[in-house]
Coordinates of C-alpha atoms in Angstrom, one line a residue:
Chain A
M1 CA -0.3 0.0 0.3
K2 CA 2.3 2.2 1.1
R3 CA 4.7 1.7 -1.5
T4 CA 2.1 2.5 -4.1
A5 CA 1.6 5.4 -3.3
R6 CA 5.3 6.5 -3.4
R7 CA 5.5 4.9 -6.6
L8 CA 2.3 7.1 -8.0
A9 CA 4.2 10.1 -6.0
A10 CA 6.8 10.9 -8.1
P11 CA 4.6 10.8 -11.4
L12 CA 2.0 12.8 -10.0
V13 CA 4.7 15.3 -9.2
A14 CA 6.5 14.9 -12.3
L15 CA 3.1 15.4 -14.4
A16 CA 2.3 18.6 -12.0
L17 CA 5.8 20.3 -12.8
V18 CA 5.2 19.7 -16.4
A19 CA 1.6 21.1 -16.7
S20 CA 2.7 24.0 -14.7
A21 CA 5.6 24.6 -17.1
A22 CA 3.3 24.0 -19.6
L23 CA 0.3 26.7 -18.3
A24 CA 3.3 29.3 -18.0
G25 CA 4.8 29.0 -21.5
G26 CA 1.3 29.1 -23.0
G27 CA 1.0 32.6 -20.6
R28 CA 4.1 33.8 -22.1
T29 CA 3.3 32.6 -25.5
A30 CA -0.2 34.8 -25.0
I31 CA 1.7 38.2 -23.9
L32 CA 4.4 37.8 -26.5
A33 CA 1.4 37.4 -29.4
G34 CA -0.5 40.8 -27.8
L35 CA 2.9 42.5 -28.2
A36 CA 3.5 41.0 -32.1
A37 CA 0.1 42.4 -32.9
A38 CA 0.7 46.0 -31.2
A39 CA 4.4 45.7 -33.3
K40 CA 2.9 44.7 -36.3
Q41 CA 0.2 48.3 -35.5
A42 CA 3.3 50.1 -35.0
D43 CA 4.8 49.5 -37.8
P44 CA 3.4 47.3 -40.9
Q45 CA 7.0 46.1 -41.7
F46 CA 7.5 44.5 -38.1
A47 CA 8.8 41.2 -39.2
G48 CA 9.3 39.3 -35.5
F49 CA 11.1 40.1 -32.4
S50 CA 14.6 39.2 -31.9
A51 CA 16.6 38.3 -29.2
D52 CA 19.4 40.1 -30.1
R53 CA 18.3 43.6 -30.2
G54 CA 16.5 42.4 -26.7
R55 CA 20.0 41.8 -25.2
Q56 CA 21.6 45.0 -26.7
F57 CA 18.5 46.7 -25.0
F58 CA 19.0 45.3 -21.9
L59 CA 22.7 45.9 -22.0
A60 CA 22.1 49.6 -22.9
Q61 CA 23.0 52.7 -20.8
H62 CA 20.3 55.3 -20.9
I63 CA 20.3 58.9 -19.8
E64 CA 16.6 59.6 -20.0
G65 CA 15.4 58.1 -17.2
K66 CA 16.2 58.9 -13.5
I67 CA 19.7 59.4 -12.5
D68 CA 20.2 56.1 -10.3
T69 CA 19.0 53.5 -13.0
P70 CA 20.6 53.8 -16.3
S71 CA 20.2 50.5 -17.1
C72 CA 18.4 47.2 -16.9
T73 CA 21.4 46.1 -15.5
T74 CA 21.7 48.5 -12.7
C75 CA 19.1 46.0 -10.6
H76 CA 19.5 42.6 -13.2
T77 CA 23.1 42.7 -13.6
K78 CA 24.5 42.0 -16.8
D79 CA 24.1 38.0 -16.5
P80 CA 20.3 37.6 -16.6
T81 CA 20.7 34.4 -15.4
A82 CA 22.0 35.6 -12.4
A83 CA 19.7 37.3 -9.3
G84 CA 19.5 40.7 -9.5
R85 CA 19.4 43.3 -6.5
T86 CA 16.9 46.0 -5.7
R87 CA 18.7 49.1 -5.1
A88 CA 17.4 48.9 -1.8
L89 CA 19.7 45.3 -1.6
K90 CA 16.5 42.9 -2.0
A91 CA 17.3 39.9 -4.1
I92 CA 15.7 39.8 -7.4
A93 CA 14.9 36.2 -9.2
P94 CA 17.1 35.9 -12.8
M95 CA 15.5 37.1 -15.5
A96 CA 16.0 34.4 -17.5
V97 CA 13.0 31.9 -18.3
S98 CA 15.5 29.1 -17.9
R99 CA 16.4 30.1 -14.0
T100 CA 12.5 31.4 -13.6
P101 CA 10.1 29.7 -15.4
D102 CA 7.5 31.9 -13.8
R103 CA 8.6 35.3 -16.1
F104 CA 6.5 37.0 -18.0
T105 CA 3.1 34.9 -17.9
D106 CA 1.3 37.1 -15.7
P107 CA 0.0 39.8 -17.8
A108 CA -0.5 42.3 -15.0
K109 CA 2.9 41.8 -13.2
V110 CA 4.3 42.2 -17.3
D111 CA 2.7 45.3 -17.2
K112 CA 3.4 46.8 -14.3
W113 CA 7.1 46.2 -14.1
F114 CA 7.3 47.0 -17.5
Y115 CA 5.5 50.5 -16.5
R116 CA 8.0 51.2 -13.8
N117 CA 11.1 50.3 -14.4
C118 CA 10.9 51.6 -18.2
M119 CA 10.0 55.1 -16.7
S120 CA 12.7 54.7 -14.7
V121 CA 15.5 53.7 -16.5
L122 CA 14.1 55.5 -20.5
G123 CA 12.0 57.8 -18.8
R124 CA 9.0 56.9 -21.1
E125 CA 7.2 53.7 -21.5
C126 CA 8.6 51.1 -23.6
T127 CA 7.7 50.4 -27.0
A128 CA 6.0 46.9 -27.9
L129 CA 9.0 46.0 -29.9
E130 CA 11.3 46.9 -26.9
K131 CA 9.2 44.4 -24.8
G132 CA 8.7 41.6 -27.6
D133 CA 12.2 41.9 -27.8
F134 CA 13.1 42.1 -24.2
I135 CA 11.1 38.7 -23.2
T136 CA 12.2 37.0 -26.6
Y137 CA 15.7 37.4 -25.5
L138 CA 15.1 36.3 -21.6
A139 CA 13.2 33.4 -22.6
G140 CA 15.8 31.8 -25.0
L141 CA 18.5 32.3 -22.5
Chain B
M1 CA -5.5 2.8 -3.4
V2 CA -4.6 6.0 -5.0
R3 CA -3.9 7.9 -1.7
P4 CA -1.5 10.6 -3.5
A5 CA -4.6 11.3 -5.9
A6 CA -6.8 12.0 -2.9
A7 CA -4.5 14.0 -0.9
L8 CA -3.5 16.1 -4.0
G9 CA -7.0 16.9 -4.1
L10 CA -7.8 17.1 -0.3
A11 CA -5.0 20.0 -0.5
L12 CA -6.2 21.5 -3.2
V13 CA -9.8 22.3 -2.2
L14 CA -7.7 23.5 1.5
G15 CA -6.0 25.5 -0.3
L16 CA -9.0 26.8 -2.6
A17 CA -10.8 27.3 1.0
A18 CA -8.1 29.2 2.6
R19 CA -7.4 31.6 -0.7
T20 CA -11.3 32.8 -0.6
A21 CA -10.9 33.2 3.3
A22 CA -7.6 35.6 2.9
A23 CA -9.9 37.4 0.0
D24 CA -12.5 37.8 2.4
G25 CA -10.5 40.5 4.5
V26 CA -13.1 43.1 6.6
G27 CA -12.4 46.8 6.1
Y28 CA -14.9 48.6 8.4
R29 CA -16.7 47.1 11.4
G30 CA -19.7 48.0 13.4
S31 CA -18.9 51.9 14.7
G32 CA -17.0 52.8 11.8
A33 CA -13.7 52.0 13.6
V34 CA -10.8 51.0 10.9
T35 CA -9.9 47.3 12.0
P36 CA -6.5 45.9 11.1
M37 CA -7.0 44.0 7.5
P38 CA -5.0 41.3 7.4
D39 CA -5.1 41.3 3.2
E40 CA -4.0 44.6 3.3
K41 CA -1.6 43.6 5.5
L42 CA -0.2 41.3 3.0
E43 CA -0.3 43.0 -0.3
M44 CA 1.6 46.0 1.3
E45 CA 4.2 43.6 2.4
H46 CA 3.9 42.1 -1.6
E47 CA 3.9 45.5 -3.3
C48 CA 6.6 47.4 -0.6
G49 CA 8.8 44.4 -0.3
A50 CA 9.2 43.3 -3.9
C51 CA 12.1 46.2 -3.3
H52 CA 12.5 47.2 0.4
A53 CA 12.1 45.5 3.3
P54 CA 8.5 47.4 4.0
F55 CA 8.5 49.5 7.3
P56 CA 5.7 48.9 9.3
P57 CA 2.9 51.1 9.4
E58 CA 3.1 52.7 13.0
F59 CA 6.9 53.8 11.7
L60 CA 5.5 57.3 10.4
P61 CA 2.8 59.6 10.8
M62 CA -0.4 59.5 8.6
H63 CA 0.9 63.0 6.3
A64 CA 4.2 61.1 6.1
W65 CA 2.7 57.8 4.5
W66 CA 0.0 60.1 2.7
E67 CA 3.4 61.6 1.1
I68 CA 5.1 59.1 0.1
M69 CA 1.8 57.0 -1.4
H70 CA 1.4 60.0 -3.4
E71 CA 5.0 60.3 -5.0
L72 CA 5.2 57.1 -6.2
D73 CA 6.4 58.2 -9.3
N74 CA 9.5 59.3 -7.8
H75 CA 9.8 57.1 -4.9
M76 CA 13.7 57.3 -3.6
G77 CA 14.3 57.9 -7.2
E78 CA 12.7 55.0 -8.9
V79 CA 9.3 55.0 -10.3
A80 CA 6.8 52.7 -8.0
T81 CA 3.6 53.3 -9.2
L82 CA 0.7 50.9 -8.6
P83 CA -2.7 50.3 -9.9
E84 CA -5.2 53.2 -8.4
D85 CA -6.8 50.4 -6.4
T86 CA -3.9 48.8 -4.9
R87 CA -2.4 52.0 -4.0
A88 CA -5.4 53.2 -2.5
K89 CA -5.9 50.1 -0.3
I90 CA -2.3 50.1 0.9
Q91 CA -2.5 53.8 1.9
A92 CA -5.7 53.0 3.5
Y93 CA -3.8 50.4 5.3
L94 CA -0.3 52.5 6.3
L95 CA -2.5 55.4 7.1
A96 CA -5.2 53.7 9.4
N97 CA -2.5 52.2 11.3
A98 CA 0.4 54.9 11.4
S99 CA 1.8 56.0 14.7
D100 CA -1.1 58.7 14.8
G101 CA -3.7 56.6 13.2
P102 CA -7.1 55.8 14.4
N103 CA -6.0 52.1 15.0
T104 CA -2.7 53.5 16.6
E105 CA -4.7 55.6 18.7
R106 CA -7.1 53.6 20.3
R107 CA -4.8 50.7 21.1
H108 CA -2.9 53.5 23.4
T109 CA -5.8 54.8 25.2
R110 CA -7.7 52.9 27.8

């Protein structure tokens, strides 16, 4: 009896993990699809997001935003697979989806942090193209 | 036989029940006195605690919390804006429990 339970437990846990990962991926796919539609509307020539552009955007230094946050890397560091740190020294889970599987799966959370951080770093909201490139870069790491 | 499945189901049901109970947090009670609201405390800790160790509301007087919650677009040099419903909810909690807030006052008076 006990052994049966134990034998069944592992596959069930594995199934739950796979299912939640699949659900998370679905949320991200939907967010990217929405951004792609918006990017296409802004520019009919839009031909898909680019991880390479996303990487450049992530590493870029800006002077238009708030003085203490010139770049994404100010808090997230130059290595998105590593944990970041807020200016108040709180740990930030790695941005890379491979390290933090639920990244970019909750639309409200994604909107909130893009708004705040784009305003802080760029002094304006990010475009759909910038957001899509950013997610594409971090989802591919 | 399939005990793990039953346990999983039970855990899900219990989890949902707990969530529902947490979402039921009451704001005002009886004579209009503001009572501490656990879900607002959790929300405050979740939002403020995303960037820094959240300060307890008793730490500052009402006017200071009011100012902070109205200047989230320049919060210690960062844009820390919140959706208006969340901002208002957290502000209400901070003011009610501020060092000179209604809840704190009541606790100190016999």
